[in-house]
mmCIF file of C-alpha atoms in Angstrom:
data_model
loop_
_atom_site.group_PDB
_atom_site.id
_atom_site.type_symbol
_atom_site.label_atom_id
_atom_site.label_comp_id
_atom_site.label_asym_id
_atom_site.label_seq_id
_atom_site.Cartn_x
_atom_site.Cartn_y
_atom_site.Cartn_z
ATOM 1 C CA UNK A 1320 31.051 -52.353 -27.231
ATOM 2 C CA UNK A 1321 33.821 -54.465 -26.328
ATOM 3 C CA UNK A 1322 33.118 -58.053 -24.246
ATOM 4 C CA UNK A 1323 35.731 -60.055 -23.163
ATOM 5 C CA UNK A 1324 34.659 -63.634 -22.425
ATOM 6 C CA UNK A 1325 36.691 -66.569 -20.765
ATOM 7 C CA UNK A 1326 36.572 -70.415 -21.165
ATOM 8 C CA UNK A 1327 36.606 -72.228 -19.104
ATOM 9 C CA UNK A 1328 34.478 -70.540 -16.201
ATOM 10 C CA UNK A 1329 36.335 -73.455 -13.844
ATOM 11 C CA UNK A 1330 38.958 -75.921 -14.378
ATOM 12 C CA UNK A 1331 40.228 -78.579 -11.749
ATOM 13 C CA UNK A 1332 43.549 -80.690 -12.868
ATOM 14 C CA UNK A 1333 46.085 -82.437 -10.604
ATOM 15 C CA UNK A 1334 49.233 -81.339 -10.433
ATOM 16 C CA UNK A 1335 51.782 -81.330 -12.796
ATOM 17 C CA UNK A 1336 49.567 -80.896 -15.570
ATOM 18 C CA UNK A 1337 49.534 -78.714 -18.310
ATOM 19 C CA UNK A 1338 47.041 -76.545 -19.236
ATOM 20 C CA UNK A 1339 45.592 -73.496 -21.416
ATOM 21 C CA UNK A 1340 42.897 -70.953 -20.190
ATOM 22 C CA UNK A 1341 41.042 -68.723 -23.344
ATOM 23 C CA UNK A 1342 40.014 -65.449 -23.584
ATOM 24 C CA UNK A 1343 38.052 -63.879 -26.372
ATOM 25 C CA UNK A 1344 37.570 -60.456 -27.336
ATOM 26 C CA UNK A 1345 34.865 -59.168 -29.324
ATOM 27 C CA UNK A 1346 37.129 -56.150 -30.468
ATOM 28 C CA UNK A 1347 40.420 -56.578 -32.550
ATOM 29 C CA UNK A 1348 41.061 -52.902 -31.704
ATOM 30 C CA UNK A 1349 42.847 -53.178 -28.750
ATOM 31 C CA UNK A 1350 46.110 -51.649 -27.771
ATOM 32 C CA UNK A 1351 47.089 -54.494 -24.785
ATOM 33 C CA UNK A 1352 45.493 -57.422 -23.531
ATOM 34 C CA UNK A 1353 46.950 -58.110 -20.030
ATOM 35 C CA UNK A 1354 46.505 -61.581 -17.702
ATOM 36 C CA UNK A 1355 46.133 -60.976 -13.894
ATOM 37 C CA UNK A 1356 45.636 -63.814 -10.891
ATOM 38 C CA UNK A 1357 43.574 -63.112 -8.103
ATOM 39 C CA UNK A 1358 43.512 -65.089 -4.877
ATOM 40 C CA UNK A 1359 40.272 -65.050 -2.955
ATOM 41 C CA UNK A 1360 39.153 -61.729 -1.385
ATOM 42 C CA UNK A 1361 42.239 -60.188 -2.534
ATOM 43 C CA UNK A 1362 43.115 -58.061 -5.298
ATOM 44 C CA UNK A 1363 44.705 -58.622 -8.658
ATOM 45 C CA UNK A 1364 48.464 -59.035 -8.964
ATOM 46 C CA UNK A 1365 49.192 -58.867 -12.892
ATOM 47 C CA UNK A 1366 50.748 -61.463 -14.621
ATOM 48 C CA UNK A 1367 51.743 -60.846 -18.197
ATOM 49 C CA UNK A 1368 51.289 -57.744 -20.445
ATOM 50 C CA UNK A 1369 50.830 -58.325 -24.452
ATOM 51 C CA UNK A 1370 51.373 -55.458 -26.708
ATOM 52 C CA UNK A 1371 49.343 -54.687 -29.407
ATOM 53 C CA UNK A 1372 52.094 -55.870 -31.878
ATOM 54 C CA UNK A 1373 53.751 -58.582 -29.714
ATOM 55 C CA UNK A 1374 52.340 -61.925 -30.723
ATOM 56 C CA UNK A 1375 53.391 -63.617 -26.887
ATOM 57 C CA UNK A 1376 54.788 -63.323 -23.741
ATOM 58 C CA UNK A 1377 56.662 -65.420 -20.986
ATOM 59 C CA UNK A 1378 57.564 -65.476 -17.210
ATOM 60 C CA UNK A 1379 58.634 -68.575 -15.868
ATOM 61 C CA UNK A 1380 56.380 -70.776 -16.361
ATOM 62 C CA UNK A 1381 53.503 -69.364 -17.829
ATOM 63 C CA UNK A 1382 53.192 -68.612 -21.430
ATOM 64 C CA UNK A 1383 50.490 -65.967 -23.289
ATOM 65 C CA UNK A 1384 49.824 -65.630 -26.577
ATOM 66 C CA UNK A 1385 47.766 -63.216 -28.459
ATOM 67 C CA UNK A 1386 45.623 -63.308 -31.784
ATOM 68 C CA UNK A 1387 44.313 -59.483 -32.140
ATOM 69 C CA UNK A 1388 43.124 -60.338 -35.411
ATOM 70 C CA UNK A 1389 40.903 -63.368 -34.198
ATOM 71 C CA UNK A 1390 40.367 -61.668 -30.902
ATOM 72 C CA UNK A 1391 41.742 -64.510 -29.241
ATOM 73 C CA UNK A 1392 44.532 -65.126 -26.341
ATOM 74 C CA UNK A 1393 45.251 -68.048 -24.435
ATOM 75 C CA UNK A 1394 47.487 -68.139 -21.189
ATOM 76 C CA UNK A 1395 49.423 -71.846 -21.037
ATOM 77 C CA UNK A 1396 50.682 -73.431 -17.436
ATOM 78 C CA UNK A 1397 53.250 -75.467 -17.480
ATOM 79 C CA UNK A 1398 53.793 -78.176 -14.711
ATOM 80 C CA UNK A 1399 50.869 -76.665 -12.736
ATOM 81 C CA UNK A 1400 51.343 -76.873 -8.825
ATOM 82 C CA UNK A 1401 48.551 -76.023 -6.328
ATOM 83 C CA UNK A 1402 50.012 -72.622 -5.255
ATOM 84 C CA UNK A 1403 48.370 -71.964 -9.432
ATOM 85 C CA UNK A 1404 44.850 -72.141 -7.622
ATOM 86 C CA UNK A 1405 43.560 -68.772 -7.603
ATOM 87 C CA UNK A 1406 41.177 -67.114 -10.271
ATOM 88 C CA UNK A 1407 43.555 -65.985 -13.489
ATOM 89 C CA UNK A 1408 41.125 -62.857 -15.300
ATOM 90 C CA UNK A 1409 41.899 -61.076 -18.770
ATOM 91 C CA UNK A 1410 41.594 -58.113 -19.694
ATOM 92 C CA UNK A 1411 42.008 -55.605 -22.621
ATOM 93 C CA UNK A 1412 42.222 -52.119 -22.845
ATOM 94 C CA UNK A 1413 39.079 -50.378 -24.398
ATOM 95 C CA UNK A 1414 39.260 -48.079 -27.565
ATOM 96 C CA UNK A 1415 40.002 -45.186 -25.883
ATOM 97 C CA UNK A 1416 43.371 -46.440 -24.531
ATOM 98 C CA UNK A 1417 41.610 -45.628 -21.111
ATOM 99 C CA UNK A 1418 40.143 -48.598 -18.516
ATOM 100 C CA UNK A 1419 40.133 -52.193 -18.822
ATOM 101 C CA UNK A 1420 37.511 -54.109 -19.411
ATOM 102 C CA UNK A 1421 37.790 -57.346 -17.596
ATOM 103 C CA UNK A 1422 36.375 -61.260 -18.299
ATOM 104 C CA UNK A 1423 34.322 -63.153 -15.675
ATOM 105 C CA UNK A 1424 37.935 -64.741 -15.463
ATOM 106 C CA UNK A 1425 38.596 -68.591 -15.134
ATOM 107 C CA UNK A 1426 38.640 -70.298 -11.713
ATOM 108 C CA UNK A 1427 41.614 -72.520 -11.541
ATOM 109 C CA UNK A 1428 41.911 -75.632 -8.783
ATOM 110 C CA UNK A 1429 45.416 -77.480 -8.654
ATOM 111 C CA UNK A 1430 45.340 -80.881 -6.861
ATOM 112 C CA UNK A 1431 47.997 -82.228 -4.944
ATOM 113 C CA UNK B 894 52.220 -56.117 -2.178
ATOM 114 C CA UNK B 895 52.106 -54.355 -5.072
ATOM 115 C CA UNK B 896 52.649 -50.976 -3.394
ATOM 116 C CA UNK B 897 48.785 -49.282 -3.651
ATOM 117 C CA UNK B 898 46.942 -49.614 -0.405
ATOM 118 C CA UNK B 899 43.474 -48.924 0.401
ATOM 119 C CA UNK B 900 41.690 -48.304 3.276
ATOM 120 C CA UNK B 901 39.767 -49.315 5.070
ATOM 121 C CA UNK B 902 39.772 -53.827 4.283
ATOM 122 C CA UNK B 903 36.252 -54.090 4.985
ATOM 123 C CA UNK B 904 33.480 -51.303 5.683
ATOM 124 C CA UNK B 905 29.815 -52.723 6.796
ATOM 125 C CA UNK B 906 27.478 -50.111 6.828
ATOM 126 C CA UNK B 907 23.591 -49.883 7.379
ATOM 127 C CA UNK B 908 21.669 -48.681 3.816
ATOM 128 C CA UNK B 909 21.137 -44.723 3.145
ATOM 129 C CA UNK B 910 24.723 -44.011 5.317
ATOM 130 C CA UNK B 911 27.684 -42.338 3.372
ATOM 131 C CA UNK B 912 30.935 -43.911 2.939
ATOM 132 C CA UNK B 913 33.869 -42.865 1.748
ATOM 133 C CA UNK B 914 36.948 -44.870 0.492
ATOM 134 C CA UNK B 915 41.000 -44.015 0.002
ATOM 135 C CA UNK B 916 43.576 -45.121 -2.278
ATOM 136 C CA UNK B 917 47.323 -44.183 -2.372
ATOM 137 C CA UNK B 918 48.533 -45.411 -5.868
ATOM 138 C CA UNK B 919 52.457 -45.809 -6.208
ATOM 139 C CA UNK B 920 54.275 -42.369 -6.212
ATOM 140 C CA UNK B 921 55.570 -41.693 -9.225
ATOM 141 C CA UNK B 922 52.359 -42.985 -10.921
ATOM 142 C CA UNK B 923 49.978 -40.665 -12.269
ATOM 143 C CA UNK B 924 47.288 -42.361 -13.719
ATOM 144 C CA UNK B 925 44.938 -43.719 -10.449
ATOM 145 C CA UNK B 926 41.428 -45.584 -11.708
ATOM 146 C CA UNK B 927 38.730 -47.096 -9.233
ATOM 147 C CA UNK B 928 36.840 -50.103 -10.468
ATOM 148 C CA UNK B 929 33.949 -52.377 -8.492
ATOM 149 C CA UNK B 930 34.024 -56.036 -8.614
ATOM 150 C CA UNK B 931 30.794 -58.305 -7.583
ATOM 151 C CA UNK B 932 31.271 -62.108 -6.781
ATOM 152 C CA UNK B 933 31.609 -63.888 -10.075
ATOM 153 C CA UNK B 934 32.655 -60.982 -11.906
ATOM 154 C CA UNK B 935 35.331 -59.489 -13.332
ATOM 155 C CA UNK B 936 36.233 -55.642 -12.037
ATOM 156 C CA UNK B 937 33.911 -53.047 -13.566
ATOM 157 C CA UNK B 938 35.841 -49.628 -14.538
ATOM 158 C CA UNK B 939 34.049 -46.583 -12.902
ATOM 159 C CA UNK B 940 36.687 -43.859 -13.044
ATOM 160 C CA UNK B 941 40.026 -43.042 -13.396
ATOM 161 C CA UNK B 942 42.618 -39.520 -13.084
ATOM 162 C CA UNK B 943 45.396 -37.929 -15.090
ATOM 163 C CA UNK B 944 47.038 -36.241 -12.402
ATOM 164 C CA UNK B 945 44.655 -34.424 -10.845
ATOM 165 C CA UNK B 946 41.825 -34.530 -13.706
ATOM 166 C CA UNK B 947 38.698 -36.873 -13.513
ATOM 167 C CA UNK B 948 38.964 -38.122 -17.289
ATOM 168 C CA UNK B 949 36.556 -40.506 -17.734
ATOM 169 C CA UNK B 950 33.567 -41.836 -15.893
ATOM 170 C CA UNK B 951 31.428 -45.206 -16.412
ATOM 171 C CA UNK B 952 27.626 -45.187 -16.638
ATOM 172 C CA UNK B 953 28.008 -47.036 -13.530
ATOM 173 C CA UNK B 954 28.789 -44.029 -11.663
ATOM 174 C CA UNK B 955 25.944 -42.864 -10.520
ATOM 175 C CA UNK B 956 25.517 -39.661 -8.897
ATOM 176 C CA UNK B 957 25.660 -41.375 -5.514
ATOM 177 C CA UNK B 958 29.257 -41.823 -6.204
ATOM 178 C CA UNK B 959 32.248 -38.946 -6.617
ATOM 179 C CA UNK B 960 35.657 -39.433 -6.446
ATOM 180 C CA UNK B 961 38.445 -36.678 -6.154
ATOM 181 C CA UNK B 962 42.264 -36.774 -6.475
ATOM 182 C CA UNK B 963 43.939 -33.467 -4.790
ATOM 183 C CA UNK B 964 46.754 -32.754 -5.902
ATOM 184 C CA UNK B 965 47.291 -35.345 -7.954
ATOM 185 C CA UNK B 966 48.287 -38.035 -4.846
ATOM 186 C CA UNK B 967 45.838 -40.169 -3.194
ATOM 187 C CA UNK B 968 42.115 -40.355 -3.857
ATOM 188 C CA UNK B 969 38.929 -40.494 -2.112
ATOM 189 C CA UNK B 970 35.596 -42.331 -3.540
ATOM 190 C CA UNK B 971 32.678 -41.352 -1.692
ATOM 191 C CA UNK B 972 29.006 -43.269 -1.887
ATOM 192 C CA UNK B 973 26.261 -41.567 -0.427
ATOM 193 C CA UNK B 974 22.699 -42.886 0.520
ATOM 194 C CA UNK B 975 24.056 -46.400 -0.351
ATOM 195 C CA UNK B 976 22.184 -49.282 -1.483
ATOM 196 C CA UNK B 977 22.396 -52.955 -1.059
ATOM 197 C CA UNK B 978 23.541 -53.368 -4.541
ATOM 198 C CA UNK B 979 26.636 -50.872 -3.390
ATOM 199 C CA UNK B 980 27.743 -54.014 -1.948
ATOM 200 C CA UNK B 981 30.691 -54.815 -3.641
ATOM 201 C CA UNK B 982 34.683 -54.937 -3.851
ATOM 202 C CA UNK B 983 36.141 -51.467 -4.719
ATOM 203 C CA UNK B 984 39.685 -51.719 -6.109
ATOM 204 C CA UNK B 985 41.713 -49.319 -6.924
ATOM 205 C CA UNK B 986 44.881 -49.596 -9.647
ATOM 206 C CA UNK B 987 47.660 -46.848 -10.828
ATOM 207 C CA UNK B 988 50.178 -46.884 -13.345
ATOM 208 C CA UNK B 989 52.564 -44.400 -15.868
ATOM 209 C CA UNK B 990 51.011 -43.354 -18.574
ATOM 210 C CA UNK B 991 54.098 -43.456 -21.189
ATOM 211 C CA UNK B 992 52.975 -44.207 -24.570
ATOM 212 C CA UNK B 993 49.429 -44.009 -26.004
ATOM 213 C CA UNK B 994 46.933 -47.168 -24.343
ATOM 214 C CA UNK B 995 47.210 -48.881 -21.045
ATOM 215 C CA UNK B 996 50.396 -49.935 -19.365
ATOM 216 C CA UNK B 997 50.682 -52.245 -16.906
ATOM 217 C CA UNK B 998 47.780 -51.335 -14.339
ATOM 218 C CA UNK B 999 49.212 -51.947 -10.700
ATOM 219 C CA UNK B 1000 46.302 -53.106 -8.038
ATOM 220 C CA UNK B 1001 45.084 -52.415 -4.504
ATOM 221 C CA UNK B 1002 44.025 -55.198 -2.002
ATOM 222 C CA UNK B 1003 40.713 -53.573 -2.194
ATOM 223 C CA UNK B 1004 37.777 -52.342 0.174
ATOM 224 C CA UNK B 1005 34.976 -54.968 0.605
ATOM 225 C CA UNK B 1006 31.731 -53.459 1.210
ATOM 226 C CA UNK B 1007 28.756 -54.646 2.443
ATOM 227 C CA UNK B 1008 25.513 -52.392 3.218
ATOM 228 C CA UNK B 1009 22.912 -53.937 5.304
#
């Protein structure tokens, strides 16, 4: 059964930082692993989609990278501003090629 | 907006009452899944369509819960005799199904439910 599980659970940094969020997965069998943001009570607005045989992808200024074979992806800010503070969650498709199956996701707090 | 809406926001309802919930995905999209989100939690998949065709369905539908897609547009996902632990975000997401595995899954705002 495939778990997806995200570190940190909460992060607070001022802004202008950088910083990495981590997401595991406990199945390298995966066809995309995809980052959304989600601001309180809303829903999920997607962020970056990683093909199985892509190795990373950009948009401005965030950055995602993905391991399949370690079952590992990190999403990097870069010069984080406090409009970044939302909840970023990652998710992977499951064997079927059906649903995603989602992480607890990362709570992210951007100081001004 | 990403272009899927859902209605209603926000549905309070007393326990043992039926509810019932619609999406209308993007147009041209013909994939449309429903998924339930508690606080703290990630979204949990429940369902999703090929057109018209219920595919796939989680253990986590129980048979309190059905969902239809008619003709192959919007759908409806219906709870009956709910429970407290109904309570819960219901989101619903669409997308194209081009190539084999899970394109880029477009999301509602959601329907926030809370049984008393």
């Amino acid at each position: 059964k495939q778990e997806v599980t995200q570190i940190p659970a909460a992060l607070s940094v001022p802004e202008g930082e950088n910083l990495v969020l981590n997401c595991s997965f406990t199945d390298s069998a995966i066809y995309n692993l995809q980052w959304f943001r989600q601001d309180p009570g809303k829903g999920l607005t997607s962020l970056l989609l990683i093909q199985s045989s892509q190795r990373e992808q950009t948009s401005g200024r965030l950055n995602a990278s993905l391991d399949k074979s370690s079952g590992r992806s990190t999403l990097y800010i870069a010069a984080s501003q406090p409009g970044d503070s939302a909840t970023y969650l990652c998710a992977v498709d499951n064997q079927a090629g059906t649903a995603l199956i989602f992480g607890k996701g990362t709570t992210l707090s951007v100081s001004s | 907006d990403t272009g899927v809406s859902q209605d209603p926001r926000h549905k309070i309802t007393k326990r043992g009452q039926n509810v019932t919930f619609r999406c209308d995905p993007i147009s041209e999209h013909n994939r449309l899944y429903w998924y339930r989100q508690t606080l703290g939690q990630g979204p949990e998949f429940l369902t999703y369509f090929q057109n018209e065709a219920q595919l796939e369905k989680s253990r986590l539908l129980s048979d309190r819960f059905s969902a239809e897609r008619p003709k192959g547009s919007f759908s409806t996902l219906e709870i009956q005799r709910t429970e407290q632990g109904d309570s819960a975000m219901y989101l619903c997401a669409s997308t194209i199904a081009r190539t084999a595995g899970t394109d880029t899954q477009y999301f509602g705002p959601g329907t926030r439910l809370t049984v008393l």
